[in-house]
Amino acid sequence: MAVKEILEKIKNLDLKDLNIQEPTSIVKDLKVSEGVINLKLAVPDEVKEQVKSRIENIIKQTDQNLRPNIEFVKEEPKKNPFEQPVISKRSIKGIKRIIPVASGKGGVGKSTVATNLAIALGKLGKSVGLLDADIYGPSVPTMLGTKGARLSANVFNKIIPIENHGIKMISMGFLLPSEDTPVIWRGPILMQALNQFLFDVD
């Protein structure tokens, strides 16, 4: 069949001088109707005419009864598998400023810095909330003298934060029976807990 032969010839077509390594990758659609072979090709603008000429020659040499109709289309940009997905930002009601305190290493004083910063801002008259995101070793309750306190919910089913020294705080430490209780959460469950701390606390 002529169409199969044409595709085979396009496959073997040398287009490296036009910076096209795989000729078949430029063919996006091929249909034959009433003696016309309709081709949709995706190539850079600067080589369109050269590609069109070479493929038209292939068609004419293979079957003179087929009339080529070549249309150029835009190729969709390739997706980078390593590209980070775009995450839409979600605002936290009532919060104007967020100061993150983080480190890729444990035991460097993140909780100490965060606690002192919260106390200092509170003394400046700011309304301060402290979220202890250390799920596996929460120490903020101990630092702020609220060890053993337990969380409760209001009538709107929102978590009521523990408050001391004028600072409202939320921590995994308020949910555990003791500091030594291990937390084995991973993945989705862990993220669900952090989301709840962010968005479900009054």
PDB file of C-alpha atoms in Angstrom:
ATOM      1  CA  MET A   1       0.000   0.000   0.000  1.00  0.00           C
ATOM      2  CA  ALA A   2       1.364   3.450  -0.979  1.00  0.00           C
ATOM      3  CA  VAL A   3       0.643   5.094   2.386  1.00  0.00           C
ATOM      4  CA  LYS A   4       2.636   2.480   4.270  1.00  0.00           C
ATOM      5  CA  GLU A   5       5.511   2.888   1.827  1.00  0.00           C
ATOM      6  CA  ILE A   6       5.388   6.681   2.197  1.00  0.00           C
ATOM      7  CA  LEU A   7       5.545   6.418   5.987  1.00  0.00           C
ATOM      8  CA  GLU A   8       8.492   4.048   5.724  1.00  0.00           C
ATOM      9  CA  LYS A   9      10.322   6.502   3.464  1.00  0.00           C
ATOM     10  CA  ILE A  10       9.581   9.390   5.828  1.00  0.00           C
ATOM     11  CA  LYS A  11      10.958   7.261   8.653  1.00  0.00           C
ATOM     12  CA  ASN A  12      14.219   6.802   6.737  1.00  0.00           C
ATOM     13  CA  LEU A  13      14.381  10.420   5.611  1.00  0.00           C
ATOM     14  CA  ASP A  14      17.570  12.167   6.681  1.00  0.00           C
ATOM     15  CA  LEU A  15      16.628  15.491   8.249  1.00  0.00           C
ATOM     16  CA  LYS A  16      19.596  15.855  10.563  1.00  0.00           C
ATOM     17  CA  ASP A  17      20.781  18.878   8.598  1.00  0.00           C
ATOM     18  CA  LEU A  18      17.527  20.514   9.722  1.00  0.00           C
ATOM     19  CA  ASN A  19      18.156  19.446  13.327  1.00  0.00           C
ATOM     20  CA  ILE A  20      15.394  16.811  13.198  1.00  0.00           C
ATOM     21  CA  GLN A  21      16.653  13.520  14.587  1.00  0.00           C
ATOM     22  CA  GLU A  22      13.500  11.398  14.284  1.00  0.00           C
ATOM     23  CA  PRO A  23      11.505  12.197  11.117  1.00  0.00           C
ATOM     24  CA  THR A  24       8.446  10.177  12.169  1.00  0.00           C
ATOM     25  CA  SER A  25       8.079  12.350  15.282  1.00  0.00           C
ATOM     26  CA  ILE A  26       7.086  15.319  13.123  1.00  0.00           C
ATOM     27  CA  VAL A  27       4.071  13.477  11.648  1.00  0.00           C
ATOM     28  CA  LYS A  28       1.076  14.300  13.863  1.00  0.00           C
ATOM     29  CA  ASP A  29      -1.705  13.059  11.580  1.00  0.00           C
ATOM     30  CA  LEU A  30      -2.063  11.287   8.236  1.00  0.00           C
ATOM     31  CA  LYS A  31      -5.278  10.667   6.323  1.00  0.00           C
ATOM     32  CA  VAL A  32      -6.012   9.686   2.728  1.00  0.00           C
ATOM     33  CA  SER A  33      -9.240  10.837   1.109  1.00  0.00           C
ATOM     34  CA  GLU A  34     -10.238  10.876  -2.567  1.00  0.00           C
ATOM     35  CA  GLY A  35      -6.712  10.803  -3.916  1.00  0.00           C
ATOM     36  CA  VAL A  36      -5.374  13.352  -1.437  1.00  0.00           C
ATOM     37  CA  ILE A  37      -2.902  12.458   1.307  1.00  0.00           C
ATOM     38  CA  ASN A  38      -3.399  14.909   4.171  1.00  0.00           C
ATOM     39  CA  LEU A  39      -0.419  15.299   6.448  1.00  0.00           C
ATOM     40  CA  LYS A  40      -0.166  17.349   9.617  1.00  0.00           C
ATOM     41  CA  LEU A  41       3.429  18.090  10.532  1.00  0.00           C
ATOM     42  CA  ALA A  42       5.020  19.842  13.501  1.00  0.00           C
ATOM     43  CA  VAL A  43       8.402  21.396  12.732  1.00  0.00           C
ATOM     44  CA  PRO A  44      10.173  24.667  13.576  1.00  0.00           C
ATOM     45  CA  ASP A  45       9.104  27.609  11.405  1.00  0.00           C
ATOM     46  CA  GLU A  46      12.534  28.065   9.854  1.00  0.00           C
ATOM     47  CA  VAL A  47      12.579  24.581   8.257  1.00  0.00           C
ATOM     48  CA  LYS A  48       8.943  24.257   7.160  1.00  0.00           C
ATOM     49  CA  GLU A  49       9.596  24.808   3.453  1.00  0.00           C
ATOM     50  CA  GLN A  50      12.532  22.380   3.310  1.00  0.00           C
ATOM     51  CA  VAL A  51      10.560  19.649   5.096  1.00  0.00           C
ATOM     52  CA  LYS A  52       7.502  20.236   2.924  1.00  0.00           C
ATOM     53  CA  SER A  53       9.541  19.995  -0.267  1.00  0.00           C
ATOM     54  CA  ARG A  54      11.256  16.749   0.736  1.00  0.00           C
ATOM     55  CA  ILE A  55       8.055  15.021   1.825  1.00  0.00           C
ATOM     56  CA  GLU A  56       6.177  16.156  -1.287  1.00  0.00           C
ATOM     57  CA  ASN A  57       8.957  14.601  -3.388  1.00  0.00           C
ATOM     58  CA  ILE A  58       8.609  11.323  -1.479  1.00  0.00           C
ATOM     59  CA  ILE A  59       4.852  11.236  -2.122  1.00  0.00           C
ATOM     60  CA  LYS A  60       5.215  12.047  -5.836  1.00  0.00           C
ATOM     61  CA  GLN A  61       7.951   9.446  -6.317  1.00  0.00           C
ATOM     62  CA  THR A  62       5.929   6.778  -4.498  1.00  0.00           C
ATOM     63  CA  ASP A  63       2.478   7.328  -6.004  1.00  0.00           C
ATOM     64  CA  GLN A  64       1.838   9.966  -8.661  1.00  0.00           C
ATOM     65  CA  ASN A  65      -1.911   9.493  -8.199  1.00  0.00           C
ATOM     66  CA  LEU A  66      -1.715  10.862  -4.660  1.00  0.00           C
ATOM     67  CA  ARG A  67      -1.801  14.623  -4.216  1.00  0.00           C
ATOM     68  CA  PRO A  68      -0.022  15.887  -1.099  1.00  0.00           C
ATOM     69  CA  ASN A  69      -1.753  18.352   1.204  1.00  0.00           C
ATOM     70  CA  ILE A  70       0.633  19.341   3.978  1.00  0.00           C
ATOM     71  CA  GLU A  71      -0.492  21.383   6.954  1.00  0.00           C
ATOM     72  CA  PHE A  72       1.755  22.563   9.745  1.00  0.00           C
ATOM     73  CA  VAL A  73       0.597  22.488  13.343  1.00  0.00           C
ATOM     74  CA  LYS A  74       2.149  23.676  16.574  1.00  0.00           C
ATOM     75  CA  GLU A  75       3.737  21.001  18.674  1.00  0.00           C
ATOM     76  CA  GLU A  76       2.711  20.905  22.317  1.00  0.00           C
ATOM     77  CA  PRO A  77       5.641  21.663  24.608  1.00  0.00           C
ATOM     78  CA  LYS A  78       7.128  18.585  26.225  1.00  0.00           C
ATOM     79  CA  LYS A  79       6.438  18.212  29.896  1.00  0.00           C
ATOM     80  CA  ASN A  80       9.433  17.994  32.161  1.00  0.00           C
ATOM     81  CA  PRO A  81       8.948  14.898  34.380  1.00  0.00           C
ATOM     82  CA  PHE A  82      11.075  16.563  37.055  1.00  0.00           C
ATOM     83  CA  GLU A  83       9.159  19.816  37.011  1.00  0.00           C
ATOM     84  CA  GLN A  84       7.401  20.547  40.254  1.00  0.00           C
ATOM     85  CA  PRO A  85       3.624  20.772  39.979  1.00  0.00           C
ATOM     86  CA  VAL A  86       2.105  24.184  40.446  1.00  0.00           C
ATOM     87  CA  ILE A  87       0.497  24.312  43.851  1.00  0.00           C
ATOM     88  CA  SER A  88      -2.219  26.882  44.339  1.00  0.00           C
ATOM     89  CA  LYS A  89      -1.803  29.049  47.413  1.00  0.00           C
ATOM     90  CA  ARG A  90      -4.450  28.844  50.102  1.00  0.00           C
ATOM     91  CA  SER A  91      -4.737  31.704  52.534  1.00  0.00           C
ATOM     92  CA  ILE A  92      -5.198  31.148  56.251  1.00  0.00           C
ATOM     93  CA  LYS A  93      -8.120  33.148  57.596  1.00  0.00           C
ATOM     94  CA  GLY A  94      -7.107  35.872  60.022  1.00  0.00           C
ATOM     95  CA  ILE A  95      -3.361  35.479  59.398  1.00  0.00           C
ATOM     96  CA  LYS A  96      -1.461  38.411  57.885  1.00  0.00           C
ATOM     97  CA  ARG A  97       2.153  37.302  58.277  1.00  0.00           C
ATOM     98  CA  ILE A  98       3.843  33.901  58.470  1.00  0.00           C
ATOM     99  CA  ILE A  99       7.434  33.562  59.709  1.00  0.00           C
ATOM    100  CA  PRO A 100       8.754  30.048  59.040  1.00  0.00           C
ATOM    101  CA  VAL A 101      11.593  28.677  61.156  1.00  0.00           C
ATOM    102  CA  ALA A 102      13.058  25.575  59.542  1.00  0.00           C
ATOM    103  CA  SER A 103      16.225  23.573  59.038  1.00  0.00           C
ATOM    104  CA  GLY A 104      17.244  20.421  57.188  1.00  0.00           C
ATOM    105  CA  LYS A 105      18.989  19.200  60.329  1.00  0.00           C
ATOM    106  CA  GLY A 106      17.571  18.210  63.676  1.00  0.00           C
ATOM    107  CA  GLY A 107      18.660  19.474  67.070  1.00  0.00           C
ATOM    108  CA  VAL A 108      19.819  22.911  65.937  1.00  0.00           C
ATOM    109  CA  GLY A 109      17.340  24.948  67.966  1.00  0.00           C
ATOM    110  CA  LYS A 110      14.400  25.519  65.625  1.00  0.00           C
ATOM    111  CA  SER A 111      11.841  25.272  68.418  1.00  0.00           C
ATOM    112  CA  THR A 112      13.932  27.505  70.692  1.00  0.00           C
ATOM    113  CA  VAL A 113      14.241  30.200  68.022  1.00  0.00           C
ATOM    114  CA  ALA A 114      10.541  29.968  67.100  1.00  0.00           C
ATOM    115  CA  THR A 115       9.455  30.174  70.750  1.00  0.00           C
ATOM    116  CA  ASN A 116      11.695  33.157  71.565  1.00  0.00           C
ATOM    117  CA  LEU A 117      10.588  34.920  68.397  1.00  0.00           C
ATOM    118  CA  ALA A 118       6.928  34.370  69.288  1.00  0.00           C
ATOM    119  CA  ILE A 119       7.439  35.704  72.830  1.00  0.00           C
ATOM    120  CA  ALA A 120       9.347  38.749  71.549  1.00  0.00           C
ATOM    121  CA  LEU A 121       6.628  39.596  69.033  1.00  0.00           C
ATOM    122  CA  GLY A 122       3.981  39.113  71.699  1.00  0.00           C
ATOM    123  CA  LYS A 123       5.756  41.617  73.955  1.00  0.00           C
ATOM    124  CA  LEU A 124       5.689  44.089  71.080  1.00  0.00           C
ATOM    125  CA  GLY A 125       1.908  43.905  71.170  1.00  0.00           C
ATOM    126  CA  LYS A 126       1.494  41.602  68.199  1.00  0.00           C
ATOM    127  CA  SER A 127      -1.166  38.898  68.081  1.00  0.00           C
ATOM    128  CA  VAL A 128       0.941  35.750  67.790  1.00  0.00           C
ATOM    129  CA  GLY A 129       0.176  32.131  67.049  1.00  0.00           C
ATOM    130  CA  LEU A 130       2.837  29.419  67.168  1.00  0.00           C
ATOM    131  CA  LEU A 131       2.466  26.233  65.134  1.00  0.00           C
ATOM    132  CA  ASP A 132       4.821  23.464  66.226  1.00  0.00           C
ATOM    133  CA  ALA A 133       5.232  21.379  63.055  1.00  0.00           C
ATOM    134  CA  ASP A 134       7.601  18.914  64.716  1.00  0.00           C
ATOM    135  CA  ILE A 135       5.368  15.847  64.610  1.00  0.00           C
ATOM    136  CA  TYR A 136       7.932  13.360  65.924  1.00  0.00           C
ATOM    137  CA  GLY A 137       9.471  15.391  68.751  1.00  0.00           C
ATOM    138  CA  PRO A 138       7.285  18.355  69.756  1.00  0.00           C
ATOM    139  CA  SER A 139       8.969  20.501  72.410  1.00  0.00           C
ATOM    140  CA  VAL A 140       7.037  23.784  72.281  1.00  0.00           C
ATOM    141  CA  PRO A 141       4.560  22.719  75.029  1.00  0.00           C
ATOM    142  CA  THR A 142       7.482  22.155  77.421  1.00  0.00           C
ATOM    143  CA  MET A 143       9.191  25.428  76.468  1.00  0.00           C
ATOM    144  CA  LEU A 144       6.044  27.478  77.001  1.00  0.00           C
ATOM    145  CA  GLY A 145       4.988  25.729  80.198  1.00  0.00           C
ATOM    146  CA  THR A 146       1.917  24.036  78.762  1.00  0.00           C
ATOM    147  CA  LYS A 147       3.085  20.437  78.971  1.00  0.00           C
ATOM    148  CA  GLY A 148       0.150  18.118  79.652  1.00  0.00           C
ATOM    149  CA  ALA A 149      -2.474  20.527  78.289  1.00  0.00           C
ATOM    150  CA  ARG A 150      -5.119  18.989  76.041  1.00  0.00           C
ATOM    151  CA  LEU A 151      -6.914  20.410  73.030  1.00  0.00           C
ATOM    152  CA  SER A 152     -10.669  20.888  72.709  1.00  0.00           C
ATOM    153  CA  ALA A 153     -13.044  22.095  69.998  1.00  0.00           C
ATOM    154  CA  ASN A 154     -15.509  24.980  69.885  1.00  0.00           C
ATOM    155  CA  VAL A 155     -19.122  24.895  68.701  1.00  0.00           C
ATOM    156  CA  PHE A 156     -17.928  25.330  65.119  1.00  0.00           C
ATOM    157  CA  ASN A 157     -15.787  22.201  65.427  1.00  0.00           C
ATOM    158  CA  LYS A 158     -12.607  24.268  65.274  1.00  0.00           C
ATOM    159  CA  ILE A 159      -9.652  23.356  67.484  1.00  0.00           C
ATOM    160  CA  ILE A 160      -9.172  25.805  70.354  1.00  0.00           C
ATOM    161  CA  PRO A 161      -5.429  26.530  70.653  1.00  0.00           C
ATOM    162  CA  ILE A 162      -3.627  26.395  73.997  1.00  0.00           C
ATOM    163  CA  GLU A 163      -2.600  29.853  75.233  1.00  0.00           C
ATOM    164  CA  ASN A 164       0.205  30.963  77.546  1.00  0.00           C
ATOM    165  CA  HIS A 165       2.398  34.077  77.779  1.00  0.00           C
ATOM    166  CA  GLY A 166      -0.075  35.730  75.405  1.00  0.00           C
ATOM    167  CA  ILE A 167       0.744  33.232  72.665  1.00  0.00           C
ATOM    168  CA  LYS A 168      -1.742  30.864  71.098  1.00  0.00           C
ATOM    169  CA  MET A 169      -0.125  27.577  70.156  1.00  0.00           C
ATOM    170  CA  ILE A 170      -0.873  24.282  68.460  1.00  0.00           C
ATOM    171  CA  SER A 171       1.372  21.249  68.721  1.00  0.00           C
ATOM    172  CA  MET A 172       1.335  17.497  68.335  1.00  0.00           C
ATOM    173  CA  GLY A 173       2.438  17.458  71.961  1.00  0.00           C
ATOM    174  CA  PHE A 174      -1.108  18.386  73.015  1.00  0.00           C
ATOM    175  CA  LEU A 175      -2.454  15.223  71.379  1.00  0.00           C
ATOM    176  CA  LEU A 176       0.017  12.674  72.770  1.00  0.00           C
ATOM    177  CA  PRO A 177      -0.331  10.974  76.174  1.00  0.00           C
ATOM    178  CA  SER A 178       3.330  11.800  76.891  1.00  0.00           C
ATOM    179  CA  GLU A 179       6.454  13.148  75.198  1.00  0.00           C
ATOM    180  CA  ASP A 180       7.798   9.604  74.893  1.00  0.00           C
ATOM    181  CA  THR A 181       4.808   8.352  72.891  1.00  0.00           C
ATOM    182  CA  PRO A 182       6.082   7.466  69.393  1.00  0.00           C
ATOM    183  CA  VAL A 183       4.328   8.853  66.321  1.00  0.00           C
ATOM    184  CA  ILE A 184       4.468   6.534  63.310  1.00  0.00           C
ATOM    185  CA  TRP A 185       2.519   8.686  60.884  1.00  0.00           C
ATOM    186  CA  ARG A 186       3.877   9.018  57.369  1.00  0.00           C
ATOM    187  CA  GLY A 187       2.849  10.520  54.028  1.00  0.00           C
ATOM    188  CA  PRO A 188      -0.814  11.498  53.613  1.00  0.00           C
ATOM    189  CA  ILE A 189      -1.720  11.078  57.298  1.00  0.00           C
ATOM    190  CA  LEU A 190       1.148  13.339  58.329  1.00  0.00           C
ATOM    191  CA  MET A 191       0.153  16.003  55.800  1.00  0.00           C
ATOM    192  CA  GLN A 192      -3.476  15.769  56.918  1.00  0.00           C
ATOM    193  CA  ALA A 193      -2.406  16.543  60.482  1.00  0.00           C
ATOM    194  CA  LEU A 194      -0.390  19.581  59.387  1.00  0.00           C
ATOM    195  CA  ASN A 195      -3.258  20.811  57.215  1.00  0.00           C
ATOM    196  CA  GLN A 196      -5.579  20.519  60.192  1.00  0.00           C
ATOM    197  CA  PHE A 197      -3.152  22.539  62.313  1.00  0.00           C
ATOM    198  CA  LEU A 198      -3.073  25.218  59.600  1.00  0.00           C
ATOM    199  CA  PHE A 199      -6.718  25.473  58.616  1.00  0.00           C
ATOM    200  CA  ASP A 200      -8.840  23.948  61.392  1.00  0.00           C
ATOM    201  CA  VAL A 201      -7.576  25.899  64.396  1.00  0.00           C
ATOM    202  CA  ASP A 202      -9.586  28.864  65.682  1.00  0.00           C
TER     203      ASP A 202
END
